[in-house]
């Protein structure tokens, strides 16, 4: 494929939220950094009627509101002429032909094309069909790639049929299933911490690690997304993708190389090693709950049983992790916005110091994914001027201190550039998406079949008491490291 050809980035769902909040700010910032292809054009496609000028003005306003970097009018004025808009329907062959003509004229010859599905998921298959029927997926010396937003299906059966359908029109290496967690610097740094250092790996196994906790907590509620969220709930929205992706990165074996398939093979191996929960084990190993007042939110059904919080206890059946539970929790309307991974080590085998109050405290390693990105070690130290008292102390690395406050770009920036350069390492492969659904399906089925009302939790809390009880059954408690 010729990478010097002009590049068209076609965004379906261009008048929507994702385009203005994430996609265009990310492309704009890449442009400012000089990372966009030499000749490119962004074609927005959507239902709303916009002229090019209106589209520029609409996005310009959004930039001021949502961009995580300083907005400069002169930079925007240089970038905006690369943006164009076409109003169209997602079911109309003639509209797609028009789109094809517009792009073809601009390319005047061959061109590379990235199609981005930023529409509601029900529309993806239609778009791919119409692109196929109008010859727009045909490679002509230039490449054709498709980025597909989550959720990729709503369960294993629908993910399978979506894969079958898109594989009719595209090869797997043309498909980029996006999970924005993989674009986060701190998530990629899990691999660097593990595989570019010698100090962690010897300890990274069942001999030294007691358990792993992954928390993705949000303060916000369902906001204006009830139409989507009330149908999916937290297991589909957060666990099938983001949380299970984090598990794979923490648990995977070192890949043979940093090549996309080598990396993804190792991740799929982890997913395949997770003990699937069966209907009789779901109740003991999972908790689902809903925040108080959720049913009164605009757009939520008044008898909704959608879970806005879940906690899972997973076991990975392999040599490295046998007997080390992974506790996962995520929810909306919790006390803080924080995404963290805590590795709790085993206690030393013997208590040498008689004055140690309250016994031993295990060492902990915390990977803070957001908002205060960094890595912290917690270990024991002697309290000065005592015979042998000990206290836990922290050694902390903060990205902001080492790399500056503005060092962390928006995750979509990296992912869009990777899709443009053809690097699929940080995207989910077909088998990966399906294996993850295979783990979530039995949990969904169990909770859907319950006739008892879902438990509720207080706004601004750390979730329902049942989640504390679940981990307490193992003689453990959720870590409250940064919450002090
Ligand atoms: C999205 C979910 O994928 O991730 C949202 O659909 C959630 O419900 C969001 O709020 C959280 O992402 P982040 O990057 O803010 O942790």
GROMACS .gro file of C-alpha atoms and ligand atoms in nm:
model
  500
    1UNK     CA    1   0.000   0.000   0.000
    2UNK     CA    2   0.116   0.349  -0.077
    3UNK     CA    3   0.126   0.562   0.234
    4UNK     CA    4   0.201   0.879   0.037
    5UNK     CA    5  -0.145   0.888  -0.119
    6UNK     CA    6  -0.399   1.145   0.004
    7UNK     CA    7  -0.586   1.030   0.312
    8UNK     CA    8  -0.961   1.070   0.369
    9UNK     CA    9  -1.095   1.028   0.719
   10UNK     CA   10  -1.469   0.975   0.693
   11UNK     CA   11  -1.659   1.009   1.019
   12UNK     CA   12  -2.010   0.861   1.032
   13UNK     CA   13  -2.204   1.026   1.313
   14UNK     CA   14  -2.024   1.355   1.255
   15UNK     CA   15  -2.288   1.569   1.419
   16UNK     CA   16  -2.273   1.361   1.738
   17UNK     CA   17  -2.103   1.397   2.072
   18UNK     CA   18  -1.800   1.177   2.017
   19UNK     CA   19  -1.697   1.371   1.708
   20UNK     CA   20  -1.698   1.707   1.881
   21UNK     CA   21  -1.566   1.595   2.220
   22UNK     CA   22  -1.296   1.347   2.120
   23UNK     CA   23  -1.238   1.278   1.751
   24UNK     CA   24  -1.194   1.624   1.606
   25UNK     CA   25  -0.998   1.763   1.908
   26UNK     CA   26  -0.762   1.464   1.878
   27UNK     CA   27  -0.713   1.509   1.504
   28UNK     CA   28  -0.667   1.883   1.553
   29UNK     CA   29  -0.401   1.830   1.820
   30UNK     CA   30  -0.218   1.579   1.598
   31UNK     CA   31  -0.229   1.841   1.323
   32UNK     CA   32  -0.078   2.103   1.556
   33UNK     CA   33   0.197   1.856   1.646
   34UNK     CA   34   0.266   1.799   1.273
   35UNK     CA   35   0.167   1.431   1.289
   36UNK     CA   36  -0.113   1.422   1.034
   37UNK     CA   37  -0.051   1.281   0.684
   38UNK     CA   38   0.084   1.526   0.424
   39UNK     CA   39  -0.244   1.551   0.236
   40UNK     CA   40  -0.558   1.468   0.431
   41UNK     CA   41  -0.924   1.558   0.451
   42UNK     CA   42  -1.184   1.488   0.716
   43UNK     CA   43  -1.530   1.421   0.578
   44UNK     CA   44  -1.810   1.441   0.833
   45UNK     CA   45  -2.125   1.246   0.745
   46UNK     CA   46  -2.446   1.274   0.946
   47UNK     CA   47  -2.821   1.337   0.955
   48UNK     CA   48  -2.802   1.699   1.062
   49UNK     CA   49  -2.804   1.966   0.792
   50UNK     CA   50  -2.476   2.161   0.802
   51UNK     CA   51  -2.294   2.359   0.537
   52UNK     CA   52  -1.915   2.331   0.557
   53UNK     CA   53  -1.906   2.676   0.721
   54UNK     CA   54  -2.164   2.575   0.981
   55UNK     CA   55  -1.977   2.253   1.048
   56UNK     CA   56  -1.652   2.447   1.105
   57UNK     CA   57  -1.824   2.692   1.335
   58UNK     CA   58  -1.998   2.414   1.532
   59UNK     CA   59  -1.670   2.227   1.581
   60UNK     CA   60  -1.475   2.545   1.654
   61UNK     CA   61  -1.711   2.616   1.944
   62UNK     CA   62  -1.681   2.255   2.064
   63UNK     CA   63  -1.301   2.284   2.053
   64UNK     CA   64  -1.309   2.578   2.294
   65UNK     CA   65  -1.528   2.375   2.529
   66UNK     CA   66  -1.380   2.026   2.511
   67UNK     CA   67  -1.019   2.035   2.388
   68UNK     CA   68  -0.775   1.946   2.665
   69UNK     CA   69  -0.514   2.181   2.513
   70UNK     CA   70  -0.507   2.555   2.462
   71UNK     CA   71  -0.725   2.661   2.169
   72UNK     CA   72  -0.560   2.906   1.928
   73UNK     CA   73  -0.779   3.066   1.665
   74UNK     CA   74  -0.499   3.089   1.405
   75UNK     CA   75  -0.423   2.714   1.434
   76UNK     CA   76  -0.791   2.630   1.402
   77UNK     CA   77  -0.819   2.850   1.093
   78UNK     CA   78  -0.537   2.653   0.929
   79UNK     CA   79  -0.689   2.318   1.027
   80UNK     CA   80  -1.059   2.385   0.956
   81UNK     CA   81  -1.035   2.398   0.573
   82UNK     CA   82  -0.947   2.027   0.587
   83UNK     CA   83  -1.293   1.956   0.728
   84UNK     CA   84  -1.593   1.910   0.506
   85UNK     CA   85  -1.946   1.784   0.570
   86UNK     CA   86  -2.202   1.579   0.386
   87UNK     CA   87  -2.557   1.538   0.505
   88UNK     CA   88  -2.691   1.190   0.438
   89UNK     CA   89  -2.891   0.894   0.560
   90UNK     CA   90  -2.753   0.560   0.674
   91UNK     CA   91  -2.994   0.355   0.466
   92UNK     CA   92  -2.973   0.530   0.132
   93UNK     CA   93  -2.760   0.394  -0.150
   94UNK     CA   94  -2.780   0.723  -0.342
   95UNK     CA   95  -2.641   0.918  -0.045
   96UNK     CA   96  -2.349   0.676  -0.020
   97UNK     CA   97  -2.286   0.707  -0.395
   98UNK     CA   98  -2.270   1.082  -0.350
   99UNK     CA   99  -2.019   1.034  -0.070
  100UNK     CA  100  -1.811   0.809  -0.292
  101UNK     CA  101  -1.813   1.068  -0.572
  102UNK     CA  102  -1.711   1.349  -0.337
  103UNK     CA  103  -1.416   1.154  -0.202
  104UNK     CA  104  -1.318   1.025  -0.545
  105UNK     CA  105  -1.309   1.376  -0.690
  106UNK     CA  106  -1.087   1.502  -0.410
  107UNK     CA  107  -0.848   1.207  -0.440
  108UNK     CA  108  -0.830   1.235  -0.821
  109UNK     CA  109  -0.666   0.895  -0.851
  110UNK     CA  110  -0.600   0.647  -0.571
  111UNK     CA  111  -0.634   0.733  -0.204
  112UNK     CA  112  -0.618   0.591   0.146
  113UNK     CA  113  -0.940   0.591   0.348
  114UNK     CA  114  -1.020   0.553   0.715
  115UNK     CA  115  -1.391   0.512   0.791
  116UNK     CA  116  -1.487   0.586   1.151
  117UNK     CA  117  -1.815   0.447   1.292
  118UNK     CA  118  -1.917   0.703   1.552
  119UNK     CA  119  -2.288   0.627   1.517
  120UNK     CA  120  -2.510   0.422   1.749
  121UNK     CA  121  -2.394   0.059   1.714
  122UNK     CA  122  -2.714  -0.068   1.549
  123UNK     CA  123  -2.618   0.126   1.235
  124UNK     CA  124  -2.262  -0.013   1.186
  125UNK     CA  125  -2.364  -0.313   0.971
  126UNK     CA  126  -2.578  -0.097   0.743
  127UNK     CA  127  -2.296   0.147   0.683
  128UNK     CA  128  -2.053  -0.131   0.605
  129UNK     CA  129  -2.301  -0.289   0.362
  130UNK     CA  130  -2.357   0.041   0.181
  131UNK     CA  131  -1.985   0.114   0.167
  132UNK     CA  132  -1.937  -0.230   0.014
  133UNK     CA  133  -2.220  -0.187  -0.237
  134UNK     CA  134  -2.084   0.146  -0.355
  135UNK     CA  135  -1.732   0.005  -0.399
  136UNK     CA  136  -1.586   0.220  -0.124
  137UNK     CA  137  -1.412  -0.068   0.052
  138UNK     CA  138  -1.230  -0.173  -0.264
  139UNK     CA  139  -0.856  -0.117  -0.222
  140UNK     CA  140  -0.714   0.057  -0.530
  141UNK     CA  141  -0.347   0.080  -0.439
  142UNK     CA  142  -0.457   0.275  -0.135
  143UNK     CA  143  -0.576   0.111   0.188
  144UNK     CA  144  -0.928   0.094   0.335
  145UNK     CA  145  -0.964   0.069   0.713
  146UNK     CA  146  -1.268   0.083   0.938
  147UNK     CA  147  -1.268   0.193   1.301
  148UNK     CA  148  -1.559   0.052   1.501
  149UNK     CA  149  -1.663   0.212   1.827
  150UNK     CA  150  -1.782   0.011   2.122
  151UNK     CA  151  -2.003  -0.158   2.219
  152UNK     CA  152  -1.910  -0.435   1.977
  153UNK     CA  153  -2.235  -0.630   2.006
  154UNK     CA  154  -2.443  -0.672   2.320
  155UNK     CA  155  -2.354  -1.034   2.392
  156UNK     CA  156  -2.154  -1.319   2.242
  157UNK     CA  157  -2.416  -1.411   1.981
  158UNK     CA  158  -2.452  -1.056   1.850
  159UNK     CA  159  -2.074  -0.998   1.851
  160UNK     CA  160  -2.030  -1.318   1.650
  161UNK     CA  161  -2.289  -1.222   1.394
  162UNK     CA  162  -2.142  -0.869   1.367
  163UNK     CA  163  -1.798  -1.022   1.307
  164UNK     CA  164  -1.941  -1.255   1.041
  165UNK     CA  165  -2.116  -0.970   0.871
  166UNK     CA  166  -1.818  -0.733   0.858
  167UNK     CA  167  -1.580  -1.011   0.757
  168UNK     CA  168  -1.788  -1.048   0.440
  169UNK     CA  169  -1.675  -0.703   0.335
  170UNK     CA  170  -1.339  -0.662   0.510
  171UNK     CA  171  -1.036  -0.861   0.617
  172UNK     CA  172  -0.961  -0.867   0.988
  173UNK     CA  173  -0.648  -0.654   0.929
  174UNK     CA  174  -0.871  -0.373   0.797
  175UNK     CA  175  -1.086  -0.365   1.112
  176UNK     CA  176  -0.994  -0.153   1.413
  177UNK     CA  177  -1.227  -0.220   1.710
  178UNK     CA  178  -1.156   0.067   1.942
  179UNK     CA  179  -1.135   0.059   2.322
  180UNK     CA  180  -1.024   0.402   2.433
  181UNK     CA  181  -0.872   0.262   2.755
  182UNK     CA  182  -0.594   0.110   2.544
  183UNK     CA  183  -0.508   0.457   2.416
  184UNK     CA  184  -0.441   0.587   2.766
  185UNK     CA  185  -0.072   0.647   2.829
  186UNK     CA  186  -0.094   0.492   3.173
  187UNK     CA  187  -0.255   0.178   3.036
  188UNK     CA  188   0.023   0.137   2.781
  189UNK     CA  189   0.269   0.200   3.061
  190UNK     CA  190   0.151  -0.122   3.230
  191UNK     CA  191   0.346  -0.304   2.961
  192UNK     CA  192   0.648  -0.078   2.994
  193UNK     CA  193   0.650  -0.111   3.374
  194UNK     CA  194   0.629  -0.488   3.346
  195UNK     CA  195   0.852  -0.560   3.050
  196UNK     CA  196   1.109  -0.277   3.043
  197UNK     CA  197   1.212  -0.317   3.406
  198UNK     CA  198   1.371  -0.609   3.584
  199UNK     CA  199   1.239  -0.529   3.931
  200UNK     CA  200   0.873  -0.615   3.880
  201UNK     CA  201   0.867  -0.930   3.671
  202UNK     CA  202   1.032  -1.170   3.921
  203UNK     CA  203   0.759  -1.081   4.172
  204UNK     CA  204   0.472  -1.082   3.922
  205UNK     CA  205   0.319  -1.419   4.001
  206UNK     CA  206   0.133  -1.634   4.253
  207UNK     CA  207   0.442  -1.676   4.472
  208UNK     CA  208   0.449  -1.309   4.572
  209UNK     CA  209   0.113  -1.157   4.478
  210UNK     CA  210  -0.183  -1.209   4.710
  211UNK     CA  211  -0.449  -1.050   4.492
  212UNK     CA  212  -0.515  -0.781   4.233
  213UNK     CA  213  -0.781  -0.509   4.253
  214UNK     CA  214  -0.898  -0.306   3.956
  215UNK     CA  215  -1.123  -0.009   4.025
  216UNK     CA  216  -1.274   0.220   3.763
  217UNK     CA  217  -1.493   0.459   3.961
  218UNK     CA  218  -1.684   0.753   3.820
  219UNK     CA  219  -1.855   1.041   3.996
  220UNK     CA  220  -2.087   1.121   3.709
  221UNK     CA  221  -2.421   0.949   3.663
  222UNK     CA  222  -2.583   0.847   3.338
  223UNK     CA  223  -2.607   1.213   3.225
  224UNK     CA  224  -2.761   1.263   2.881
  225UNK     CA  225  -2.684   0.905   2.770
  226UNK     CA  226  -2.977   0.721   2.929
  227UNK     CA  227  -3.110   0.609   2.588
  228UNK     CA  228  -2.792   0.409   2.538
  229UNK     CA  229  -2.695   0.330   2.894
  230UNK     CA  230  -3.027   0.199   3.019
  231UNK     CA  231  -3.012  -0.073   2.752
  232UNK     CA  232  -2.656  -0.181   2.824
  233UNK     CA  233  -2.564  -0.122   3.190
  234UNK     CA  234  -2.224  -0.134   3.350
  235UNK     CA  235  -2.122  -0.489   3.254
  236UNK     CA  236  -2.153  -0.420   2.883
  237UNK     CA  237  -2.042  -0.059   2.905
  238UNK     CA  238  -1.727  -0.103   3.117
  239UNK     CA  239  -1.640  -0.466   3.197
  240UNK     CA  240  -1.660  -0.648   2.863
  241UNK     CA  241  -1.410  -0.399   2.726
  242UNK     CA  242  -1.216  -0.162   2.955
  243UNK     CA  243  -1.186  -0.371   3.272
  244UNK     CA  244  -1.116  -0.700   3.098
  245UNK     CA  245  -0.856  -0.524   2.882
  246UNK     CA  246  -0.685  -0.407   3.201
  247UNK     CA  247  -0.689  -0.763   3.334
  248UNK     CA  248  -0.519  -0.889   3.019
  249UNK     CA  249  -0.240  -0.633   3.041
  250UNK     CA  250  -0.171  -0.706   3.406
  251UNK     CA  251  -0.187  -1.082   3.363
  252UNK     CA  252  -0.040  -1.154   3.018
  253UNK     CA  253   0.289  -1.329   2.950
  254UNK     CA  254   0.558  -1.126   2.771
  255UNK     CA  255   0.479  -1.139   2.398
  256UNK     CA  256   0.742  -1.260   2.153
  257UNK     CA  257   0.754  -0.910   2.003
  258UNK     CA  258   0.569  -0.581   2.022
  259UNK     CA  259   0.387  -0.667   1.703
  260UNK     CA  260   0.008  -0.643   1.704
  261UNK     CA  261  -0.073  -1.011   1.665
  262UNK     CA  262   0.195  -1.130   1.908
  263UNK     CA  263   0.058  -0.890   2.168
  264UNK     CA  264  -0.304  -0.978   2.106
  265UNK     CA  265  -0.232  -1.353   2.111
  266UNK     CA  266  -0.107  -1.317   2.468
  267UNK     CA  267  -0.411  -1.112   2.569
  268UNK     CA  268  -0.650  -1.370   2.424
  269UNK     CA  269  -0.462  -1.642   2.616
  270UNK     CA  270  -0.540  -1.458   2.941
  271UNK     CA  271  -0.909  -1.428   2.853
  272UNK     CA  272  -0.919  -1.796   2.768
  273UNK     CA  273  -0.761  -1.880   3.105
  274UNK     CA  274  -1.019  -1.693   3.310
  275UNK     CA  275  -1.254  -1.943   3.474
  276UNK     CA  276  -1.594  -1.865   3.319
  277UNK     CA  277  -1.856  -1.819   3.588
  278UNK     CA  278  -2.141  -2.068   3.578
  279UNK     CA  279  -2.496  -1.989   3.686
  280UNK     CA  280  -2.430  -2.147   4.028
  281UNK     CA  281  -2.109  -1.946   4.088
  282UNK     CA  282  -2.226  -1.604   3.965
  283UNK     CA  283  -2.408  -1.515   4.287
  284UNK     CA  284  -2.098  -1.570   4.501
  285UNK     CA  285  -1.853  -1.399   4.270
  286UNK     CA  286  -2.040  -1.099   4.137
  287UNK     CA  287  -2.242  -0.806   4.265
  288UNK     CA  288  -2.472  -0.584   4.059
  289UNK     CA  289  -2.635  -0.273   4.192
  290UNK     CA  290  -2.798   0.055   4.090
  291UNK     CA  291  -2.743   0.402   4.231
  292UNK     CA  292  -3.030   0.555   4.426
  293UNK     CA  293  -3.238   0.780   4.207
  294UNK     CA  294  -3.122   0.620   3.879
  295UNK     CA  295  -3.482   0.537   3.784
  296UNK     CA  296  -3.576   0.902   3.814
  297UNK     CA  297  -3.307   1.012   3.565
  298UNK     CA  298  -3.437   1.150   3.237
  299UNK     CA  299  -3.475   0.874   2.976
  300UNK     CA  300  -3.446   0.586   3.225
  301UNK     CA  301  -3.739   0.344   3.255
  302UNK     CA  302  -3.919   0.382   3.587
  303UNK     CA  303  -3.883   0.007   3.658
  304UNK     CA  304  -3.532  -0.024   3.513
  305UNK     CA  305  -3.319  -0.311   3.644
  306UNK     CA  306  -3.006  -0.184   3.472
  307UNK     CA  307  -2.697  -0.212   3.689
  308UNK     CA  308  -2.483   0.101   3.725
  309UNK     CA  309  -2.229  -0.074   3.950
  310UNK     CA  310  -2.075  -0.418   3.940
  311UNK     CA  311  -1.800  -0.603   4.122
  312UNK     CA  312  -1.652  -0.932   4.002
  313UNK     CA  313  -1.414  -1.184   4.148
  314UNK     CA  314  -1.225  -1.366   3.873
  315UNK     CA  315  -0.974  -1.650   3.883
  316UNK     CA  316  -0.715  -1.703   3.613
  317UNK     CA  317  -0.639  -2.069   3.567
  318UNK     CA  318  -0.279  -2.073   3.459
  319UNK     CA  319   0.065  -2.136   3.603
  320UNK     CA  320   0.135  -1.772   3.689
  321UNK     CA  321  -0.194  -1.677   3.853
  322UNK     CA  322  -0.339  -1.994   4.006
  323UNK     CA  323  -0.506  -1.899   4.338
  324UNK     CA  324  -0.465  -1.520   4.295
  325UNK     CA  325  -0.808  -1.357   4.280
  326UNK     CA  326  -0.864  -1.055   4.057
  327UNK     CA  327  -1.130  -0.826   4.206
  328UNK     CA  328  -1.285  -0.582   3.958
  329UNK     CA  329  -1.530  -0.304   4.035
  330UNK     CA  330  -1.675  -0.015   3.844
  331UNK     CA  331  -1.972   0.212   3.884
  332UNK     CA  332  -2.126   0.551   3.832
  333UNK     CA  333  -2.208   0.809   4.100
  334UNK     CA  334  -1.931   0.687   4.330
  335UNK     CA  335  -1.724   0.890   4.572
  336UNK     CA  336  -1.441   0.981   4.331
  337UNK     CA  337  -1.335   0.954   3.971
  338UNK     CA  338  -1.043   0.718   3.981
  339UNK     CA  339  -0.905   0.433   3.774
  340UNK     CA  340  -0.644   0.229   3.954
  341UNK     CA  341  -0.489  -0.114   3.968
  342UNK     CA  342  -0.362  -0.232   4.303
  343UNK     CA  343  -0.130  -0.526   4.330
  344UNK     CA  344  -0.122  -0.647   4.687
  345UNK     CA  345   0.175  -0.866   4.776
  346UNK     CA  346   0.182  -1.150   5.026
  347UNK     CA  347   0.287  -1.083   5.381
  348UNK     CA  348   0.641  -1.173   5.481
  349UNK     CA  349   0.649  -1.532   5.602
  350UNK     CA  350   0.771  -1.452   5.951
  351UNK     CA  351   0.717  -1.159   6.188
  352UNK     CA  352   1.063  -1.066   6.307
  353UNK     CA  353   0.974  -0.743   6.482
  354UNK     CA  354   0.791  -0.794   6.812
  355UNK     CA  355   0.666  -0.434   6.829
  356UNK     CA  356   0.483  -0.442   6.500
  357UNK     CA  357   0.142  -0.311   6.596
  358UNK     CA  358  -0.155  -0.486   6.444
  359UNK     CA  359   0.062  -0.746   6.273
  360UNK     CA  360   0.208  -0.707   5.928
  361UNK     CA  361   0.100  -0.482   5.648
  362UNK     CA  362   0.140  -0.623   5.302
  363UNK     CA  363   0.335  -0.428   5.041
  364UNK     CA  364   0.133  -0.274   4.763
  365UNK     CA  365   0.199  -0.144   4.418
  366UNK     CA  366  -0.059   0.093   4.277
  367UNK     CA  367  -0.085   0.183   3.911
  368UNK     CA  368  -0.286   0.504   3.895
  369UNK     CA  369  -0.437   0.529   3.549
  370UNK     CA  370  -0.623   0.853   3.620
  371UNK     CA  371  -0.669   1.126   3.731
  372UNK     CA  372  -0.333   1.169   3.914
  373UNK     CA  373  -0.143   0.938   3.681
  374UNK     CA  374   0.150   0.753   3.831
  375UNK     CA  375   0.285   0.451   4.014
  376UNK     CA  376   0.317   0.424   4.393
  377UNK     CA  377   0.492   0.164   4.609
  378UNK     CA  378   0.383   0.114   4.966
  379UNK     CA  379   0.623  -0.059   5.204
  380UNK     CA  380   0.712  -0.071   5.572
  381UNK     CA  381   0.963   0.157   5.739
  382UNK     CA  382   1.089   0.190   6.093
  383UNK     CA  383   0.943   0.485   6.283
  384UNK     CA  384   1.240   0.692   6.399
  385UNK     CA  385   1.313   0.714   6.769
  386UNK     CA  386   1.121   0.400   6.862
  387UNK     CA  387   1.261   0.059   6.947
  388UNK     CA  388   1.119  -0.115   6.641
  389UNK     CA  389   0.785   0.041   6.551
  390UNK     CA  390   0.691   0.024   6.186
  391UNK     CA  391   0.468   0.225   5.960
  392UNK     CA  392   0.370   0.204   5.596
  393UNK     CA  393   0.528   0.468   5.375
  394UNK     CA  394   0.481   0.552   5.006
  395UNK     CA  395   0.726   0.605   4.725
  396UNK     CA  396   0.551   0.789   4.446
  397UNK     CA  397   0.602   0.855   4.077
  398UNK     CA  398   0.365   1.114   3.930
  399UNK     CA  399   0.361   1.173   3.555
  400UNK     CA  400   0.302   1.543   3.612
  401UNK     CA  401   0.625   1.576   3.814
  402UNK     CA  402   0.842   1.376   3.577
  403UNK     CA  403   0.697   1.475   3.240
  404UNK     CA  404   0.504   1.796   3.303
  405UNK     CA  405   0.135   1.858   3.349
  406UNK     CA  406   0.047   1.857   2.980
  407UNK     CA  407   0.235   1.540   2.890
  408UNK     CA  408  -0.070   1.312   2.869
  409UNK     CA  409  -0.263   1.341   2.545
  410UNK     CA  410  -0.622   1.238   2.485
  411UNK     CA  411  -0.633   0.860   2.426
  412UNK     CA  412  -0.812   0.902   2.091
  413UNK     CA  413  -0.515   1.097   1.959
  414UNK     CA  414  -0.285   0.798   1.980
  415UNK     CA  415  -0.548   0.551   1.858
  416UNK     CA  416  -0.642   0.756   1.552
  417UNK     CA  417  -0.276   0.794   1.455
  418UNK     CA  418  -0.224   0.419   1.501
  419UNK     CA  419  -0.521   0.344   1.276
  420UNK     CA  420  -0.379   0.586   1.016
  421UNK     CA  421  -0.039   0.416   1.026
  422UNK     CA  422  -0.190   0.065   1.029
  423UNK     CA  423  -0.081  -0.040   1.377
  424UNK     CA  424  -0.358  -0.251   1.531
  425UNK     CA  425  -0.177  -0.341   1.856
  426UNK     CA  426  -0.405  -0.124   2.067
  427UNK     CA  427  -0.727  -0.241   1.902
  428UNK     CA  428  -0.938  -0.544   1.986
  429UNK     CA  429  -0.922  -0.844   1.755
  430UNK     CA  430  -1.237  -1.041   1.660
  431UNK     CA  431  -1.154  -1.341   1.881
  432UNK     CA  432  -1.063  -1.112   2.171
  433UNK     CA  433  -1.401  -0.937   2.159
  434UNK     CA  434  -1.585  -1.269   2.141
  435UNK     CA  435  -1.386  -1.433   2.423
  436UNK     CA  436  -1.456  -1.134   2.646
  437UNK     CA  437  -1.830  -1.163   2.574
  438UNK     CA  438  -1.811  -1.533   2.659
  439UNK     CA  439  -1.704  -1.429   3.010
  440UNK     CA  440  -1.969  -1.160   3.054
  441UNK     CA  441  -2.267  -1.351   2.908
  442UNK     CA  442  -2.327  -1.589   3.204
  443UNK     CA  443  -2.317  -1.294   3.445
  444UNK     CA  444  -2.570  -1.100   3.237
  445UNK     CA  445  -2.794  -1.403   3.207
  446UNK     CA  446  -2.789  -1.468   3.581
  447UNK     CA  447  -2.870  -1.109   3.673
  448UNK     CA  448  -3.136  -1.078   3.403
  449UNK     CA  449  -3.309  -1.387   3.538
  450UNK     CA  450  -3.333  -1.251   3.894
  451UNK     CA  451  -3.682  -1.163   4.002
  452UNK     CA  452  -3.566  -0.985   4.314
  453UNK     CA  453  -3.506  -0.610   4.280
  454UNK     CA  454  -3.150  -0.501   4.226
  455UNK     CA  455  -2.980  -0.363   4.538
  456UNK     CA  456  -2.914   0.009   4.547
  457UNK     CA  457  -2.623   0.218   4.674
  458UNK     CA  458  -2.587   0.570   4.807
  459UNK     CA  459  -2.470   0.849   4.578
  460UNK     CA  460  -2.111   0.941   4.656
  461UNK     CA  461  -2.040   0.610   4.828
  462UNK     CA  462  -1.799   0.333   4.724
  463UNK     CA  463  -2.081   0.107   4.611
  464UNK     CA  464  -2.316  -0.139   4.782
  465UNK     CA  465  -2.238  -0.331   5.100
  466UNK     CA  466  -2.265  -0.656   4.901
  467UNK     CA  467  -1.938  -0.571   4.724
  468UNK     CA  468  -1.762  -0.538   5.061
  469UNK     CA  469  -1.920  -0.866   5.171
  470UNK     CA  470  -1.803  -1.041   4.854
  471UNK     CA  471  -1.438  -0.956   4.914
  472UNK     CA  472  -1.474  -1.006   5.293
  473UNK     CA  473  -1.569  -1.370   5.231
  474UNK     CA  474  -1.206  -1.412   5.121
  475UNK     CA  475  -1.083  -1.237   5.437
  476UNK     CA  476  -0.994  -0.920   5.243
  477UNK     CA  477  -1.119  -0.563   5.204
  478UNK     CA  478  -1.112  -0.320   4.912
  479UNK     CA  479  -0.803  -0.111   4.932
  480UNK     CA  480  -0.865   0.253   5.024
  481UNK     CA  481  -0.511   0.368   4.956
  482UNK     CA  482  -0.561   0.700   4.783
  483UNK     CA  483  -0.894   0.762   4.949
  484UNK     CA  484  -0.735   0.876   5.277
  485LIG     C1  485  -1.696   0.486   2.815
  485LIG     C2  486  -1.828   0.450   2.877
  485LIG     O1  487  -1.650   0.383   2.733
  485LIG     O2  488  -1.601   0.509   2.919
  485LIG     C3  489  -1.875   0.560   2.972
  485LIG     O3  490  -1.923   0.431   2.775
  485LIG     C4  491  -1.768   0.592   3.073
  485LIG     O4  492  -1.995   0.523   3.037
  485LIG     C5  493  -1.634   0.617   3.004
  485LIG     O5  494  -1.809   0.711   3.141
  485LIG     C6  495  -1.523   0.630   3.106
  485LIG     O6  496  -1.406   0.667   3.040
  485LIG     P1  497  -1.291   0.747   3.115
  485LIG     O7  498  -1.183   0.761   3.013
  485LIG     O8  499  -1.352   0.879   3.158
  485LIG     O9  500  -1.252   0.663   3.233
   0.00000   0.00000   0.00000
